[in-house]
């Protein structure tokens, strides 16, 4: 089974990302589906809600998600190339504006050296580009002892914590 | 100036440790080339034509004498004993070895310096007026706000992988010395009718391939809201900027595509969600930042007596008088002046300094200007707080050091990028052009007679030499592997910002000085009543100059 990092530990990942036509039936098991599929099949999905998650592409923002976003077990955000930084804003919006508290996963090709920033904007699960060893990568989650700005991991900016 | 506390110091040391690990993994083949690229760029490291280049950050141009000595030591220890001041108030090393960069950054961290976000697709160094805090025409000192925003931008987790680089300039004075209209975001510090401090916000200005003058998207944002408002602008850009074509990826293209009104609307909508959130500045924080930029211990002098002595010295020593006229700026405190040390002597690439010159600047700063110096975007150095009564003494010390070239603001005070001699992006060399022009126009009386005149040279369309905003701009272009130079006229970087227009077909390197001479002769011949170059240019029209330059010799 493939390995991912979740909540600062390496775990086996049981979620599949099959390619689906919007008219296809839902496969068995835990699946992550595209936004298009998600929005087109709300009724079927609601019956098996705990085993269906969603993958957002960088052009897709939380306001486009139909149904109760907070109930989704896993939302993955795709980084088709690691330098495409739109996912950083999407993650932060999901957590801060839409109150999403489930698993927020960075998928595609995020790299080890983005782990600090990704976790700061709200991601708690990471499927790194294949050539990274997730065990070794864990070390990069804690590159900084503190930070200046407000983000999901630290809702109070440094200047309000000084004095 | 700002002094790090324990947390600031820890964060910058964490960064050094992080980059040391990344460099080791890269050298062991554990990070791919394309993945290491943004990591090294966000630590200032380019791979250049001949060697790596390391761009060290000078936040909004402020340097202490201790930092200057550390820079001198770094250039001696890790480089060839010289460095280059850039048009973004930073300083570059041309010959560091990749494996030494973590050690260089560690040495810099010891004096509260770094190379964070001096390159790459992220928020870059904030730039401002080199006379901040001492300018006579200043209404609000921009430096405390620059520092607050520097901290906000440093390792901002959401905006480290933007579509393209992002540059912000801040100005607090009547005359714009920070070129705010030519930045991704330009901020004018102002007071509204109620006497509250805030910012006029311009977005989408820039040079490069597609030069644009920025548009005002908000006439007034209160100071407490500046960080949330910047977050809103950056978020709209991060989500909507072009990610497919790097030449269309700057915010100016997005602002133009949407129109400034629509862009402003989107920013406003985003801001409504985050305004008044925890990132809203507190009065205590603004006061804390201001506390680092208080007045130095100015003495009171008999100003009249000092002025009299000065004019006596100027009339007795013509060379001193010339320097006084060109390289000195008025100060808001009586009995003081700001002095610009020219880094443009003939035969030296504009903005270059040796390590011993860096040490000398440190000594001069200690002796004459409360231990501080500033870098300018025109690639010179400012000692901001010099006693009027000691100007003559300072000038005598500057001369043998090569800092007293009395040509500030003239044709010979050129802005020039490193060009094809160093930079791998360049299409053509720029330093030899600067030198050829300096050599041709070595008659100072002629140069003074021309008055204020900006001549800016870039070796490629990325425009590091700001060629679009010079009275005369020179752009290196490549035609079938050969270096040519396009000449542009009529640019202006200040309050009535204008972009220069291309004159016509490009020239050989050898032709450039003669072309400049034709342009200048036309100006001298046709100007009336003390017109500046820009005024004569607009009165006569672009075509007049074009005809003169391209006329067939008889």
CSV table of C-alpha atoms in Angstrom, one decimal, chain A residues 48-162:
chain,number,residue,atom,x,y,z
A,48,UNK,CA,-21.7,6.4,1.2
A,49,UNK,CA,-20.5,9.7,2.4
A,50,UNK,CA,-17.8,8.4,4.7
A,51,UNK,CA,-15.9,6.7,1.9
A,52,UNK,CA,-15.9,9.4,-0.7
A,53,UNK,CA,-13.6,12.4,-0.8
A,54,UNK,CA,-12.8,15.1,-3.2
A,55,UNK,CA,-9.8,16.3,-5.2
A,56,UNK,CA,-9.6,19.9,-6.1
A,57,UNK,CA,-7.6,21.1,-9.1
A,58,UNK,CA,-5.7,24.5,-8.7
A,59,UNK,CA,-8.4,26.3,-10.7
A,60,UNK,CA,-11.2,25.0,-8.4
A,61,UNK,CA,-12.0,26.9,-5.2
A,62,UNK,CA,-14.2,25.9,-2.2
A,63,UNK,CA,-17.1,28.0,-3.3
A,64,UNK,CA,-17.7,25.6,-6.2
A,65,UNK,CA,-18.3,22.6,-4.0
A,66,UNK,CA,-21.9,21.5,-3.7
A,67,UNK,CA,-23.4,20.0,-0.5
A,68,UNK,CA,-22.1,20.0,3.0
A,69,UNK,CA,-18.3,20.6,2.6
A,70,UNK,CA,-17.7,20.1,6.3
A,71,UNK,CA,-18.9,16.5,6.1
A,72,UNK,CA,-16.3,15.5,3.5
A,73,UNK,CA,-13.9,13.0,5.1
A,74,UNK,CA,-10.9,13.9,2.8
A,75,UNK,CA,-10.3,16.9,0.6
A,76,UNK,CA,-7.2,16.6,-1.5
A,77,UNK,CA,-5.7,19.6,-3.4
A,78,UNK,CA,-3.7,18.8,-6.5
A,79,UNK,CA,-0.3,20.3,-7.1
A,80,UNK,CA,0.2,19.3,-10.8
A,81,UNK,CA,3.7,20.8,-10.5
A,82,UNK,CA,5.1,21.6,-7.2
A,83,UNK,CA,5.7,25.3,-8.1
A,84,UNK,CA,2.0,25.9,-8.7
A,85,UNK,CA,1.2,27.8,-5.5
A,86,UNK,CA,-2.5,28.2,-5.9
A,87,UNK,CA,-3.1,25.2,-3.6
A,88,UNK,CA,-1.6,27.2,-0.7
A,89,UNK,CA,-4.5,29.7,-1.0
A,90,UNK,CA,-7.1,27.0,-1.5
A,91,UNK,CA,-6.0,25.1,1.6
A,92,UNK,CA,-6.1,28.2,3.7
A,93,UNK,CA,-9.6,29.2,2.4
A,94,UNK,CA,-10.9,25.7,3.2
A,95,UNK,CA,-9.8,25.9,6.8
A,96,UNK,CA,-10.3,29.6,7.6
A,97,UNK,CA,-13.3,30.6,5.6
A,98,UNK,CA,-15.2,27.4,5.1
A,99,UNK,CA,-14.4,25.8,8.5
A,100,UNK,CA,-13.3,22.5,7.1
A,101,UNK,CA,-11.8,20.3,9.8
A,102,UNK,CA,-11.4,17.0,8.0
A,103,UNK,CA,-8.3,15.6,6.4
A,104,UNK,CA,-6.7,18.2,4.0
A,105,UNK,CA,-4.3,16.5,1.8
A,106,UNK,CA,-1.7,17.9,-0.7
A,107,UNK,CA,-1.4,15.5,-3.7
A,108,UNK,CA,0.3,15.5,-7.1
A,109,UNK,CA,3.9,16.6,-6.8
A,110,UNK,CA,4.5,18.6,-3.6
A,111,UNK,CA,8.1,18.3,-2.5
A,112,UNK,CA,9.6,17.7,1.0
A,113,UNK,CA,10.8,21.3,1.3
A,114,UNK,CA,7.2,22.6,1.0
A,115,UNK,CA,6.0,20.7,4.0
A,116,UNK,CA,6.5,23.6,6.5
A,117,UNK,CA,4.5,26.1,4.4
A,118,UNK,CA,1.9,23.5,3.4
A,119,UNK,CA,1.2,22.6,7.0
A,120,UNK,CA,1.1,26.3,8.0
A,121,UNK,CA,-1.8,26.9,5.5
A,122,UNK,CA,-3.8,24.0,6.9
A,123,UNK,CA,-2.7,20.7,5.2
A,124,UNK,CA,-2.3,17.8,7.6
A,125,UNK,CA,-1.7,15.0,5.0
A,126,UNK,CA,0.9,14.9,2.2
A,127,UNK,CA,1.4,12.6,-0.7
A,128,UNK,CA,4.8,13.7,-1.8
A,129,UNK,CA,6.3,13.4,-5.3
A,130,UNK,CA,7.4,9.7,-5.7
A,131,UNK,CA,11.1,10.2,-5.3
A,132,UNK,CA,10.8,11.4,-1.7
A,133,UNK,CA,11.1,9.0,1.2
A,134,UNK,CA,8.2,10.1,3.5
A,135,UNK,CA,10.1,8.9,6.6
A,136,UNK,CA,13.0,11.2,5.9
A,137,UNK,CA,10.8,14.0,4.8
A,138,UNK,CA,9.1,14.2,8.2
A,139,UNK,CA,12.1,16.2,9.4
A,140,UNK,CA,11.1,19.1,7.2
A,141,UNK,CA,7.8,19.6,8.9
A,142,UNK,CA,9.5,21.6,11.6
A,143,UNK,CA,12.0,23.8,9.8
A,144,UNK,CA,11.1,26.9,11.8
A,145,UNK,CA,10.6,27.4,15.5
A,146,UNK,CA,8.3,30.4,15.0
A,147,UNK,CA,6.7,32.5,12.4
A,148,UNK,CA,5.7,36.1,11.8
A,149,UNK,CA,2.3,35.8,10.1
A,150,UNK,CA,-1.2,34.6,10.9
A,151,UNK,CA,-1.9,31.2,9.3
A,152,UNK,CA,-4.0,28.2,10.1
A,153,UNK,CA,-1.4,26.7,12.4
A,154,UNK,CA,-0.9,30.0,14.3
A,155,UNK,CA,-3.9,32.3,14.3
A,156,UNK,CA,-2.1,35.0,16.3
A,157,UNK,CA,0.6,36.9,14.6
A,158,UNK,CA,4.0,37.2,16.3
A,159,UNK,CA,3.5,40.9,17.0
A,160,UNK,CA,0.4,40.2,19.1
A,161,UNK,CA,2.4,37.5,21.1
A,162,UNK,CA,5.3,39.9,21.8
